[in-house]
Amino acid sequence: MATAVRDFLGLLATDPGFREHIVHIETILPRAARYGDLSRPLPEGLRAYCDGRGIRLYAHQCAAIEHLRAGENVIITTPTASGKTLAFLLPVFERLATDPAATALFLYPTKALANDQVKVVRELEQTSGIRVDAAIYDGDTPGGKRPAIRERSRVILSNPHELHQVLAWHTKWGWFFRNLRFVVVDEAHRYRGVAGSHMAMLLRRLARIAGHYGVRPQFVLSSATLANPGEFAVRLTGEAAAWIGEDGSPGGEKTFVLCNPSAGGGDRSVHSVTKDLLLASVESGCRTLCFTVSRKLAELIAIRSRDVPGISAYRAGYLPKDRRAIEDGLKYGSLRGVVTTNALELGIDIGSLDGVVISGYPGTMISVRQQAGRSGRRSGESFAVLVAFENPLDQYFMHHPQAFFSRPCEHAVVDTGNPYIVSGHLLCAAAELPVDPERDGRWFGADLPKMLAAFERVHLLRKASRGWIYAGQGRAADTVSLDAVSSDTFRVMHGARLLETMDHWQAYREAHPGAVLLHRGETYVVTGMDLDGHTVRVEETDTDTYTQPLSTTDVAVVQELRCRDIGGVQVSFGDVTVTEEVAGYTVRHYGRLVSHHRLDLPPLRLETKALWFTVPDRTAETVAAGGRDFAGGLHGAEHALIAVMPYHVVCDRRDIGGLSTPLHPATGAPTIFVYDGYEGGIGLAEKAFALLPAIAGTAHELVRDCGCAAGCPACIYSPKCGNQNQPLDKIAAVTILGDLAGRLSTTGGHSSNP
């Protein structure tokens, strides 16, 4: 399809409707395959499988096999379509062939991916003759089939949510756990932040159960590219892993296009440009995948493209049979274009594609490379187009294309020290096996004795002859959500129907009385909020207005844990208490203020982790000498730092919060705080503390190079600002960030731990 790809790229270069929005084109050259050799041949059945498909192992596949043969854990971070699955399937099956009792557990982030991958596992089983009775065990598995799977299947494919539920029933799994040799975690990069912290504790509970049965399985992590693979593997599994990162697979030439609808003085929306790019690609003969940032946009763009046959939407929420039909249609050619959320970012087999349109930066370079890697697999020409939204990170890349193409992937953060997450999993562990403070300290940390005593006081644990056991009402696993830090959640109800759940911070900001709430493309208004019952009542409405909360925030320093002096800037990290009061909200119509309303909600308090730094007096004097608003500059700098933090640390800007003040009582100086938006912290501020020089440099470039005169959503305006983006001073923010970046870029710096 090289001609079709060239036709599409030629259209971008010649059609004025596209050409004026193209800000950069990068050609990624093809790469040749690098093959490897094994120290000893694979078993005959596995060799027959490879020979029958013309498979010659790449260098990274051989490296993974050798490390696993040696009994090591591995983390594989080669790109999409590089053959990671085969890299771990072959050594797992080799071990299962030589040890007839051995078992393996494969964990996937979604049921859809497990259903896709079980076909690959069964094909290998059938062709190789190595019987493993591979089976899926998840919430959809019929009760009548479960005993046979537990007693017979040597390869079980599941997901973290199911594992979380079944560990308490490990006695029914005695044979499987007693012979467990491998735990494979596919798409491991998905487990970061809150989800990663829960996954880390879940894998520790699994390892603890395995130890009870006398085994220590090897961990295999299959992941997208990460900046910190070794650290990530240790944080996620508790054990070191050999890193396999050099890709030996071939790749064809790829043309990567940056498209900015804001460029060229045009007033077209991102969605309109995205739709036109998709249609142009399909009409050029290219099989194309279009990624969007939401389900609603996926449906909207697909509807607007329906004049061209062969285009469909795809997202979570579709029935499994409908998703399979769309996947097969794209793979075998009956569909020419599919508009999707990140649901197809994962390794579901949809065949080789000619092009990818990415509508809006997906939040991480990890996702960009996963999505772009869906086209041009193995050989042949392909393309990827990133269409920029008018927000800080998208626009930063449009103005700094080399930063986009040279940028390594982000640091994935997993925090195993959050007391709220750890304590929940401790209760689950006590329901699985009695907890021994000496033996189990390796899993739950040095504070284990304190947690045991605290739970005993509230009658959730009691001491028995063999250790501490769970004594609470109901199942311990039901008290822990793998997607949240706290079980303190609000239910959003439309009549008797549960629409969604929110933590209490999100509920106060987005679901307070009078708030206009969007859910799956439908508009609702909040009619009631029961604080004691943690319930929000909504009614459907037809309005084009929206609401914004008005809030005040205070940050109190509880304890400084670490500090650094870099170029005269005092940078600290520690425990803080954040107090936020949502005092009212505004109703707006296309940016115009319609009305203002007061709220009477109790203040919220958050015990979390933060980094903070002081702005030197000389910087403040420079801003004042220029006649600028110093407080507005601090506020703008705070917004910019939060906006670019996801460029360096894998997170969403909603995961972090900030505060800026010309005088803070804890420092006696102008101070900017950036804190984790979760109880106990989840490691984001801690990682930013280490990366602050790079974060400050990116924030300075973002604001300095934005073409606006006084600040805009592409640089210092924040959609989450509780002060309605007041005050803001762009020129002052540039001065503050420029001085900060310059000082922090100095080498050295004195560190101390109070």
Coordinates of C-alpha atoms in Angstrom, one line a residue, residues 38-566:
L38 CA 20.0 -19.5 21.5
S39 CA 22.5 -21.4 23.6
R40 CA 20.5 -24.5 23.0
P41 CA 17.7 -25.4 20.7
L42 CA 14.0 -25.1 21.7
P43 CA 12.1 -28.3 22.1
E44 CA 11.0 -29.9 18.9
G45 CA 7.3 -28.9 19.1
L46 CA 8.3 -25.2 19.6
R47 CA 10.8 -25.4 16.7
A48 CA 8.0 -26.8 14.5
Y49 CA 5.7 -23.9 15.5
C50 CA 8.4 -21.3 14.5
D51 CA 9.5 -23.1 11.3
G52 CA 5.9 -23.5 10.2
R53 CA 5.4 -19.7 10.4
G54 CA 8.8 -18.8 9.0
I55 CA 9.8 -17.3 12.4
R56 CA 13.4 -16.5 13.0
L57 CA 14.0 -15.2 16.5
Y58 CA 15.1 -11.6 16.9
A59 CA 17.9 -10.6 19.2
H60 CA 15.7 -9.3 22.0
Q61 CA 13.5 -12.5 21.9
C62 CA 16.6 -14.6 22.3
A63 CA 17.8 -12.4 25.2
A64 CA 14.5 -12.8 27.0
I65 CA 14.5 -16.6 26.5
E66 CA 18.1 -16.9 27.9
H67 CA 17.4 -14.7 31.0
L68 CA 14.2 -16.7 31.7
R69 CA 16.0 -20.0 31.2
A70 CA 18.6 -18.8 33.8
G71 CA 15.8 -18.3 36.4
E72 CA 15.7 -14.5 36.3
N73 CA 12.8 -12.1 36.2
V74 CA 12.6 -10.0 33.0
I75 CA 11.0 -6.7 31.9
I76 CA 10.7 -6.4 28.1
T77 CA 10.1 -2.9 26.8
T78 CA 10.5 -3.2 23.0
P79 CA 7.9 -1.3 20.8
T80 CA 4.5 -2.4 19.5
A81 CA 4.6 -5.4 17.1
S82 CA 8.2 -6.3 18.0
G83 CA 7.2 -9.9 19.1
K84 CA 7.2 -9.4 22.9
T85 CA 4.4 -12.1 23.3
L86 CA 6.6 -14.8 21.6
A87 CA 9.6 -13.7 23.7
F88 CA 7.8 -14.9 26.8
L89 CA 5.5 -17.6 25.4
L90 CA 8.4 -19.7 24.1
P91 CA 10.4 -20.0 27.4
V92 CA 7.2 -20.5 29.4
F93 CA 6.1 -23.4 27.1
E94 CA 9.6 -24.8 27.1
R95 CA 9.5 -25.0 30.9
L96 CA 6.0 -26.5 30.8
A97 CA 7.3 -29.1 28.4
T98 CA 10.2 -30.2 30.6
D99 CA 8.2 -30.0 33.9
P100 CA 4.8 -31.7 33.3
A101 CA 3.4 -30.2 36.6
A102 CA 4.5 -26.6 36.0
T103 CA 1.8 -23.8 35.7
A104 CA 1.8 -20.2 34.6
L105 CA -0.5 -17.2 35.3
F106 CA -0.9 -14.5 32.6
L107 CA -2.5 -11.2 33.8
Y108 CA -4.0 -8.7 31.3
P109 CA -5.4 -5.3 32.0
T110 CA -8.7 -6.0 30.2
K111 CA -10.9 -9.0 29.4
A112 CA -10.8 -8.1 25.7
L113 CA -7.0 -8.5 25.6
A114 CA -7.1 -11.8 27.5
N115 CA -9.7 -13.1 25.0
D116 CA -7.5 -12.0 22.1
Q117 CA -4.3 -13.5 23.5
V118 CA -5.8 -16.9 24.5
K119 CA -6.2 -17.6 20.8
V120 CA -2.4 -17.2 20.4
V121 CA -1.7 -19.4 23.4
R122 CA -4.0 -22.2 22.2
E123 CA -2.5 -22.1 18.7
L124 CA 0.9 -22.6 20.2
E125 CA -0.4 -25.4 22.4
Q126 CA -2.0 -27.2 19.4
T127 CA 0.9 -26.8 17.1
S128 CA 3.7 -27.7 19.6
G129 CA 1.8 -30.6 21.1
I130 CA 2.6 -29.3 24.6
R131 CA -0.6 -29.7 26.5
V132 CA -1.4 -26.9 28.9
D133 CA -5.2 -26.7 28.7
A134 CA -5.1 -22.9 28.5
A135 CA -8.2 -21.2 29.8
I136 CA -9.5 -17.8 30.8
Y137 CA -10.6 -17.4 34.4
D138 CA -12.4 -14.1 35.0
G139 CA -15.8 -12.7 36.0
D140 CA -17.4 -14.1 32.9
T141 CA -16.2 -17.7 33.5
P142 CA -19.3 -19.9 34.2
G143 CA -19.3 -21.3 37.7
G144 CA -19.7 -24.8 36.4
K145 CA -16.4 -24.6 34.5
R146 CA -14.3 -23.1 37.3
P147 CA -13.3 -26.2 39.2
A148 CA -12.0 -28.0 36.1
I149 CA -9.9 -24.9 35.1
R150 CA -8.4 -24.7 38.6
E151 CA -7.6 -28.4 38.7
R152 CA -6.4 -29.0 35.1
S153 CA -5.3 -25.8 33.3
R154 CA -1.6 -25.2 33.4
V155 CA -1.8 -21.8 31.8
I156 CA -4.5 -19.5 33.1
L157 CA -5.3 -16.1 31.6
S158 CA -6.9 -13.6 34.0
N159 CA -6.9 -10.0 35.2
P160 CA -5.9 -8.2 38.4
H161 CA -9.6 -7.7 39.5
E162 CA -10.3 -11.4 39.3
L163 CA -7.0 -12.3 41.1
H164 CA -7.8 -9.8 43.9
Q165 CA -11.1 -11.7 44.5
V166 CA -9.8 -15.3 44.3
L167 CA -6.6 -15.1 46.5
A168 CA -8.7 -15.6 49.6
W169 CA -9.8 -19.0 48.1
H170 CA -6.2 -20.1 47.5
T171 CA -6.9 -23.5 49.1
K172 CA -9.0 -24.3 46.1
W173 CA -6.1 -23.4 43.9
G174 CA -3.5 -25.5 45.9
W175 CA -2.3 -27.6 42.9
F176 CA -2.0 -24.5 40.6
F177 CA -0.1 -22.4 43.2
R178 CA 2.1 -25.3 44.3
N179 CA 3.4 -25.6 40.8
L180 CA 3.4 -21.9 39.8
R181 CA 6.6 -21.1 37.8
F182 CA 5.8 -17.9 35.9
V183 CA 3.6 -14.8 36.5
V184 CA 3.3 -12.8 33.3
V185 CA 2.1 -9.2 33.5
D186 CA 1.2 -8.0 30.0
E187 CA 0.9 -4.3 29.2
A188 CA 2.6 -3.6 32.5
H189 CA 3.0 0.1 31.8
R190 CA -0.7 0.4 32.5
Y191 CA 0.0 -0.1 36.2
R192 CA 1.2 3.2 37.4
G193 CA -0.1 5.8 39.9
V194 CA -3.0 4.5 41.9
A195 CA -3.5 1.4 39.7
G196 CA 0.2 0.6 39.9
S197 CA 0.3 1.0 43.7
H198 CA -2.6 -1.5 44.0
M199 CA -1.1 -3.8 41.5
A200 CA 2.2 -3.8 43.4
M201 CA 0.5 -4.8 46.6
L202 CA -1.6 -7.4 44.7
L203 CA 1.5 -9.0 43.3
R204 CA 3.1 -9.1 46.7
R205 CA 0.0 -10.9 48.1
L206 CA 0.3 -13.4 45.2
A207 CA 4.0 -13.9 45.9
R208 CA 3.2 -14.4 49.6
I209 CA 0.6 -17.1 48.7
A210 CA 3.1 -18.8 46.4
G211 CA 5.7 -18.8 49.2
H212 CA 3.2 -20.5 51.4
Y213 CA 3.1 -23.3 48.9
G214 CA 6.9 -23.4 48.7
V215 CA 7.5 -21.8 45.3
R216 CA 8.9 -18.5 44.1
P217 CA 7.6 -17.8 40.5
Q218 CA 9.5 -15.8 38.0
F219 CA 8.0 -12.5 37.0
V220 CA 7.7 -11.5 33.3
L221 CA 6.7 -7.9 32.6
S222 CA 5.8 -7.0 29.0
S223 CA 5.6 -3.2 28.7
A224 CA 5.8 -0.2 26.4
T225 CA 9.0 1.7 26.5
L226 CA 9.7 3.4 29.9
A227 CA 12.4 5.8 31.2
N228 CA 12.9 3.7 34.3
P229 CA 12.3 0.0 33.5
G230 CA 14.6 -1.4 36.3
E231 CA 13.1 0.8 39.0
F232 CA 9.6 0.2 37.7
A233 CA 10.0 -3.6 37.8
V234 CA 11.3 -3.5 41.4
R235 CA 8.5 -1.3 42.6
L236 CA 5.8 -3.3 40.8
T237 CA 7.0 -6.8 41.8
G238 CA 9.3 -6.3 44.7
E239 CA 12.1 -8.1 42.8
A240 CA 14.9 -7.0 40.4
A241 CA 14.5 -7.9 36.7
A242 CA 16.7 -8.1 33.7
W243 CA 15.8 -5.4 31.2
I244 CA 15.3 -6.3 27.6
G245 CA 15.0 -3.0 25.7
E246 CA 17.0 -3.2 22.4
D247 CA 14.5 -3.9 19.6
G248 CA 15.7 -6.4 17.0
S249 CA 12.6 -6.4 14.9
P250 CA 12.5 -4.7 11.5
G251 CA 10.5 -1.6 10.7
G252 CA 9.4 0.2 7.6
E253 CA 9.7 3.9 6.8
K254 CA 7.2 6.0 8.8
T255 CA 6.3 9.6 8.1
F256 CA 5.2 11.4 11.3
V257 CA 3.2 14.6 10.8
L258 CA 2.4 17.2 13.4
C259 CA -0.8 19.0 12.6
N260 CA -2.0 22.1 14.5
P261 CA -5.5 23.4 13.7
S262 CA -4.6 26.6 15.6
A263 CA -1.8 27.4 13.1
G264 CA -2.3 29.3 9.9
G265 CA -5.0 31.6 11.4
G266 CA -7.7 29.0 10.9
D267 CA -10.7 28.6 13.1
R268 CA -11.5 25.0 12.4
S269 CA -12.0 22.6 15.3
V270 CA -9.7 19.7 16.1
H271 CA -12.6 17.4 15.5
S272 CA -13.3 18.7 12.1
V273 CA -9.7 18.5 11.0
T274 CA -9.5 14.9 12.5
K275 CA -12.5 13.8 10.5
D276 CA -11.1 15.3 7.3
L277 CA -7.8 13.6 7.8
L278 CA -9.5 10.2 8.4
L279 CA -11.6 10.6 5.3
A280 CA -8.7 11.7 3.2
S281 CA -6.7 8.7 4.3
V282 CA -9.4 6.2 3.7
E283 CA -10.3 7.7 0.3
S284 CA -6.5 7.4 -0.6
G285 CA -6.8 3.7 0.0
C286 CA -5.1 3.5 3.4
R287 CA -6.4 1.3 6.1
T288 CA -6.5 3.7 9.0
L289 CA -7.0 3.8 12.8
C290 CA -8.1 7.1 14.4
F291 CA -7.5 7.5 18.1
T292 CA -9.6 10.0 20.1
V293 CA -9.5 11.1 23.8
S294 CA -13.0 10.1 24.7
R295 CA -15.9 7.7 23.8
K296 CA -18.1 10.6 22.8
L297 CA -15.6 11.9 20.2
A298 CA -15.0 8.5 18.8
E299 CA -18.8 8.2 18.1
L300 CA -19.0 11.8 16.9
I301 CA -16.2 11.5 14.3
A302 CA -17.5 8.1 13.1
I303 CA -21.0 9.6 12.6
R304 CA -19.6 12.6 10.7
S305 CA -17.6 10.2 8.5
R306 CA -20.5 7.9 7.6
D307 CA -20.8 9.2 4.1
V308 CA -17.7 7.1 3.3
P309 CA -18.4 3.4 3.6
G310 CA -16.2 1.1 5.7
I311 CA -15.7 3.4 8.8
S312 CA -16.8 2.4 12.3
A313 CA -16.4 3.5 15.9
Y314 CA -14.9 1.1 18.5
R315 CA -14.8 1.6 22.2
A316 CA -15.3 0.0 25.6
G317 CA -19.0 -0.6 26.3
Y318 CA -19.7 -2.4 23.1
L319 CA -20.7 -6.0 23.3
P320 CA -17.8 -8.4 23.0
K321 CA -19.2 -9.9 19.8
D322 CA -19.5 -6.5 18.2
R323 CA -15.9 -5.6 19.2
R324 CA -14.6 -8.9 17.7
A325 CA -16.5 -8.1 14.5
I326 CA -14.9 -4.7 14.2
E327 CA -11.4 -6.1 15.0
D328 CA -11.8 -8.7 12.3
G329 CA -13.2 -6.2 9.8
L330 CA -10.1 -4.0 10.2
K331 CA -7.8 -7.0 10.2
Y332 CA -9.3 -8.7 7.1
G333 CA -10.2 -5.6 5.1
S334 CA -14.0 -5.2 5.3
L335 CA -13.5 -2.1 7.3
R336 CA -11.1 0.7 6.0
G337 CA -11.2 3.0 9.0
V338 CA -11.9 2.7 12.7
V339 CA -12.3 5.5 15.2
T340 CA -11.4 4.4 18.7
T341 CA -10.5 5.4 22.2
N342 CA -7.3 4.0 23.7
A343 CA -9.1 0.6 23.8
L344 CA -7.2 -0.4 20.6
E345 CA -3.9 0.9 22.0
L346 CA -3.3 -2.4 23.6
G347 CA -1.9 -5.4 21.8
I348 CA -5.1 -6.8 20.3
D349 CA -4.4 -8.2 16.9
I350 CA -5.9 -6.0 14.2
G351 CA -3.3 -6.8 11.5
S352 CA -1.1 -4.3 9.6
L353 CA -2.3 -0.8 9.0
D354 CA -1.2 2.0 6.7
G355 CA -1.8 4.9 8.9
V356 CA -2.8 6.3 12.3
V357 CA -4.5 9.6 13.2
I358 CA -4.0 10.6 16.8
S359 CA -6.6 13.3 17.7
G360 CA -5.1 15.1 20.7
Y361 CA -1.9 14.2 22.6
P362 CA -2.9 11.1 24.6
G363 CA -1.1 12.2 27.7
T364 CA 2.2 10.3 27.5
M365 CA 4.9 9.5 25.0
I366 CA 4.3 5.9 25.9
S367 CA 0.8 6.1 24.5
V368 CA 2.0 8.1 21.4
R369 CA 4.4 5.4 20.5
Q370 CA 2.0 2.6 21.2
Q371 CA -0.7 4.2 19.0
A372 CA 1.7 5.3 16.3
G373 CA 3.2 1.8 16.3
R374 CA -0.1 0.4 15.2
S375 CA 0.7 1.3 11.6
G376 CA 3.5 0.1 9.4
R377 CA 4.2 -3.1 11.3
R378 CA 7.3 -5.0 10.2
S379 CA 7.8 -3.4 6.7
G380 CA 6.3 -1.1 4.2
E381 CA 5.7 2.6 4.3
S382 CA 3.2 4.1 6.8
F383 CA 2.3 7.4 8.5
A384 CA 1.1 8.8 11.8
V385 CA -0.5 12.2 12.3
L386 CA -0.8 14.0 15.7
V387 CA -3.6 16.6 15.7
A388 CA -3.0 19.1 18.5
F389 CA -5.6 20.4 20.9
E390 CA -5.3 23.9 22.3
N391 CA -3.8 22.8 25.6
P392 CA -0.3 23.2 27.0
L393 CA 1.3 19.9 26.2
D394 CA -0.2 19.7 22.7
Q395 CA 0.9 23.2 21.9
Y396 CA 4.3 22.7 23.4
F397 CA 5.0 19.9 21.0
M398 CA 3.7 22.0 18.1
H399 CA 6.3 24.7 18.9
H400 CA 9.1 22.3 19.9
P401 CA 8.9 19.4 17.4
Q402 CA 12.4 18.2 18.1
A403 CA 11.5 17.8 21.8
F404 CA 8.6 15.6 20.6
F405 CA 10.8 13.3 18.4
S406 CA 13.8 13.2 20.7
R407 CA 12.0 12.8 23.9
P408 CA 12.4 9.5 25.8
C409 CA 9.4 8.1 27.4
E410 CA 8.3 9.2 30.9
H411 CA 9.1 7.8 34.3
A412 CA 6.3 5.4 35.5
V413 CA 5.7 5.9 39.2
V414 CA 4.6 3.1 41.5
D415 CA 4.4 4.0 45.2
T416 CA 4.3 1.0 47.7
G417 CA 4.4 3.3 50.7
N418 CA 0.9 4.8 50.6
P419 CA -0.6 3.9 54.0
Y420 CA -4.2 3.8 52.8
I421 CA -3.4 1.4 49.9
V422 CA -1.0 -0.8 52.0
S423 CA -3.4 -1.1 54.9
G424 CA -6.3 -2.2 52.7
H425 CA -4.2 -5.0 51.1
L426 CA -3.0 -5.9 54.6
L427 CA -6.6 -6.7 55.6
C428 CA -6.9 -8.8 52.4
A429 CA -3.7 -10.6 53.2
A430 CA -4.9 -11.4 56.7
A431 CA -8.0 -12.9 55.2
E432 CA -5.8 -15.1 53.0
L433 CA -3.2 -16.3 55.5
P434 CA -2.4 -15.3 59.1
V435 CA 0.0 -12.3 59.1
D436 CA 3.3 -12.9 60.9
P437 CA 5.0 -9.5 61.7
E438 CA 8.5 -10.9 61.2
R439 CA 7.9 -12.9 58.1
D440 CA 5.6 -10.5 56.4
G441 CA 7.4 -7.2 57.0
R442 CA 9.1 -7.6 53.5
W443 CA 5.6 -7.3 51.9
F444 CA 4.0 -4.6 54.1
G445 CA 6.9 -2.4 55.3
A446 CA 8.4 -1.4 58.6
D447 CA 5.1 0.1 59.9
L448 CA 3.5 -3.4 59.8
P449 CA 3.4 -3.8 63.7
K450 CA 1.7 -0.3 64.0
M451 CA -0.9 -1.2 61.4
L452 CA -1.7 -4.5 63.1
A453 CA -2.2 -2.8 66.4
A454 CA -4.4 -0.1 64.9
F455 CA -6.6 -2.7 63.1
E456 CA -6.9 -4.7 66.3
R457 CA -8.2 -1.6 68.2
V458 CA -11.1 -1.2 65.7
H459 CA -11.7 -5.0 65.6
L460 CA -10.8 -5.6 62.0
L461 CA -7.9 -7.9 63.0
R462 CA -7.4 -10.2 65.9
K463 CA -4.4 -12.2 67.1
A464 CA -4.6 -16.0 66.8
S465 CA -2.1 -18.7 67.5
R466 CA -0.6 -18.6 64.0
G467 CA -0.7 -14.8 63.5
W468 CA -3.1 -12.0 62.9
I469 CA -6.3 -12.9 61.0
Y470 CA -9.1 -10.8 59.5
A471 CA -12.1 -10.2 61.9
G472 CA -14.1 -7.7 60.0
Q473 CA -17.7 -8.0 58.6
G474 CA -18.0 -9.0 55.0
R475 CA -15.2 -10.0 52.6
A476 CA -11.9 -8.0 53.0
A477 CA -11.4 -7.9 49.2
D478 CA -14.7 -6.0 48.8
T479 CA -13.4 -3.2 50.9
V480 CA -10.5 -2.5 48.5
S481 CA -11.0 -1.0 45.1
L482 CA -8.0 -1.4 42.7
D483 CA -8.9 1.9 41.1
A484 CA -9.0 4.2 44.1
V485 CA -7.0 5.1 47.2
S486 CA -10.0 5.4 49.5
S487 CA -13.3 3.6 49.7
D488 CA -14.8 7.0 50.5
T489 CA -16.7 7.3 47.2
F490 CA -19.9 9.0 46.1
R491 CA -22.5 7.3 43.9
V492 CA -24.0 9.4 41.1
M493 CA -27.6 8.2 40.7
H494 CA -30.1 9.0 37.9
G495 CA -33.3 7.7 39.5
A496 CA -32.5 4.1 40.4
R497 CA -29.6 3.8 37.9
L498 CA -26.0 4.2 39.0
L499 CA -24.2 6.4 36.5
E500 CA -20.7 6.5 38.0
T501 CA -18.7 6.8 41.2
M502 CA -16.4 9.6 42.3
D503 CA -14.1 10.2 45.2
H504 CA -15.2 12.9 47.6
W505 CA -12.8 15.5 46.2
Q506 CA -14.0 15.0 42.6
A507 CA -17.7 15.0 43.9
Y508 CA -17.2 18.3 45.6
R509 CA -15.7 19.9 42.5
E510 CA -17.8 18.4 39.8
A511 CA -21.0 17.1 41.4
H512 CA -22.0 19.7 43.9
P513 CA -25.6 20.9 44.0
G514 CA -26.4 22.8 40.8
A515 CA -23.4 21.4 38.9
V516 CA -23.8 20.5 35.2
L517 CA -22.4 17.0 34.8
L518 CA -21.5 15.2 31.5
H519 CA -21.7 11.4 31.4
R520 CA -21.2 9.5 28.2
G521 CA -22.2 12.4 26.1
E522 CA -25.4 13.1 28.0
T523 CA -25.9 16.2 30.2
Y524 CA -27.2 16.1 33.7
V525 CA -27.8 18.7 36.5
V526 CA -27.1 17.8 40.1
T527 CA -30.4 18.2 42.1
G528 CA -29.1 16.9 45.5
M529 CA -26.0 15.8 47.4
D530 CA -26.3 13.6 50.4
L531 CA -23.0 14.0 52.3
D532 CA -23.8 11.4 54.9
G533 CA -25.1 8.8 52.4
H534 CA -22.4 9.7 49.8
T535 CA -25.0 10.0 47.1
V536 CA -25.4 12.5 44.3
R537 CA -28.8 12.8 42.6
V538 CA -29.0 14.0 39.0
E539 CA -31.6 14.7 36.4
E540 CA -31.2 14.8 32.6
T541 CA -31.2 18.3 31.2
D542 CA -30.8 20.0 27.8
T543 CA -28.4 22.9 28.2
D544 CA -25.3 24.3 26.6
T545 CA -24.2 26.0 29.8
Y546 CA -21.5 24.6 32.1
T547 CA -20.4 25.1 35.7
Q548 CA -17.1 25.9 37.3
P549 CA -16.4 25.6 41.0
L550 CA -15.0 28.4 43.1
S551 CA -12.6 27.2 45.8
T552 CA -9.9 28.3 48.1
T553 CA -6.9 26.0 49.0
D554 CA -4.4 26.1 51.8
V555 CA -1.4 23.9 52.2
A556 CA 0.2 23.4 55.6
V557 CA 3.6 21.8 55.9
V558 CA 3.5 18.8 58.3
Q559 CA 7.1 17.5 57.9
E560 CA 9.9 18.3 55.6
L561 CA 11.5 14.9 54.6
R562 CA 14.1 16.1 52.1
C563 CA 15.5 19.4 50.9
R564 CA 17.9 20.7 48.3
D565 CA 19.6 24.0 47.6
I566 CA 20.1 24.5 43.9

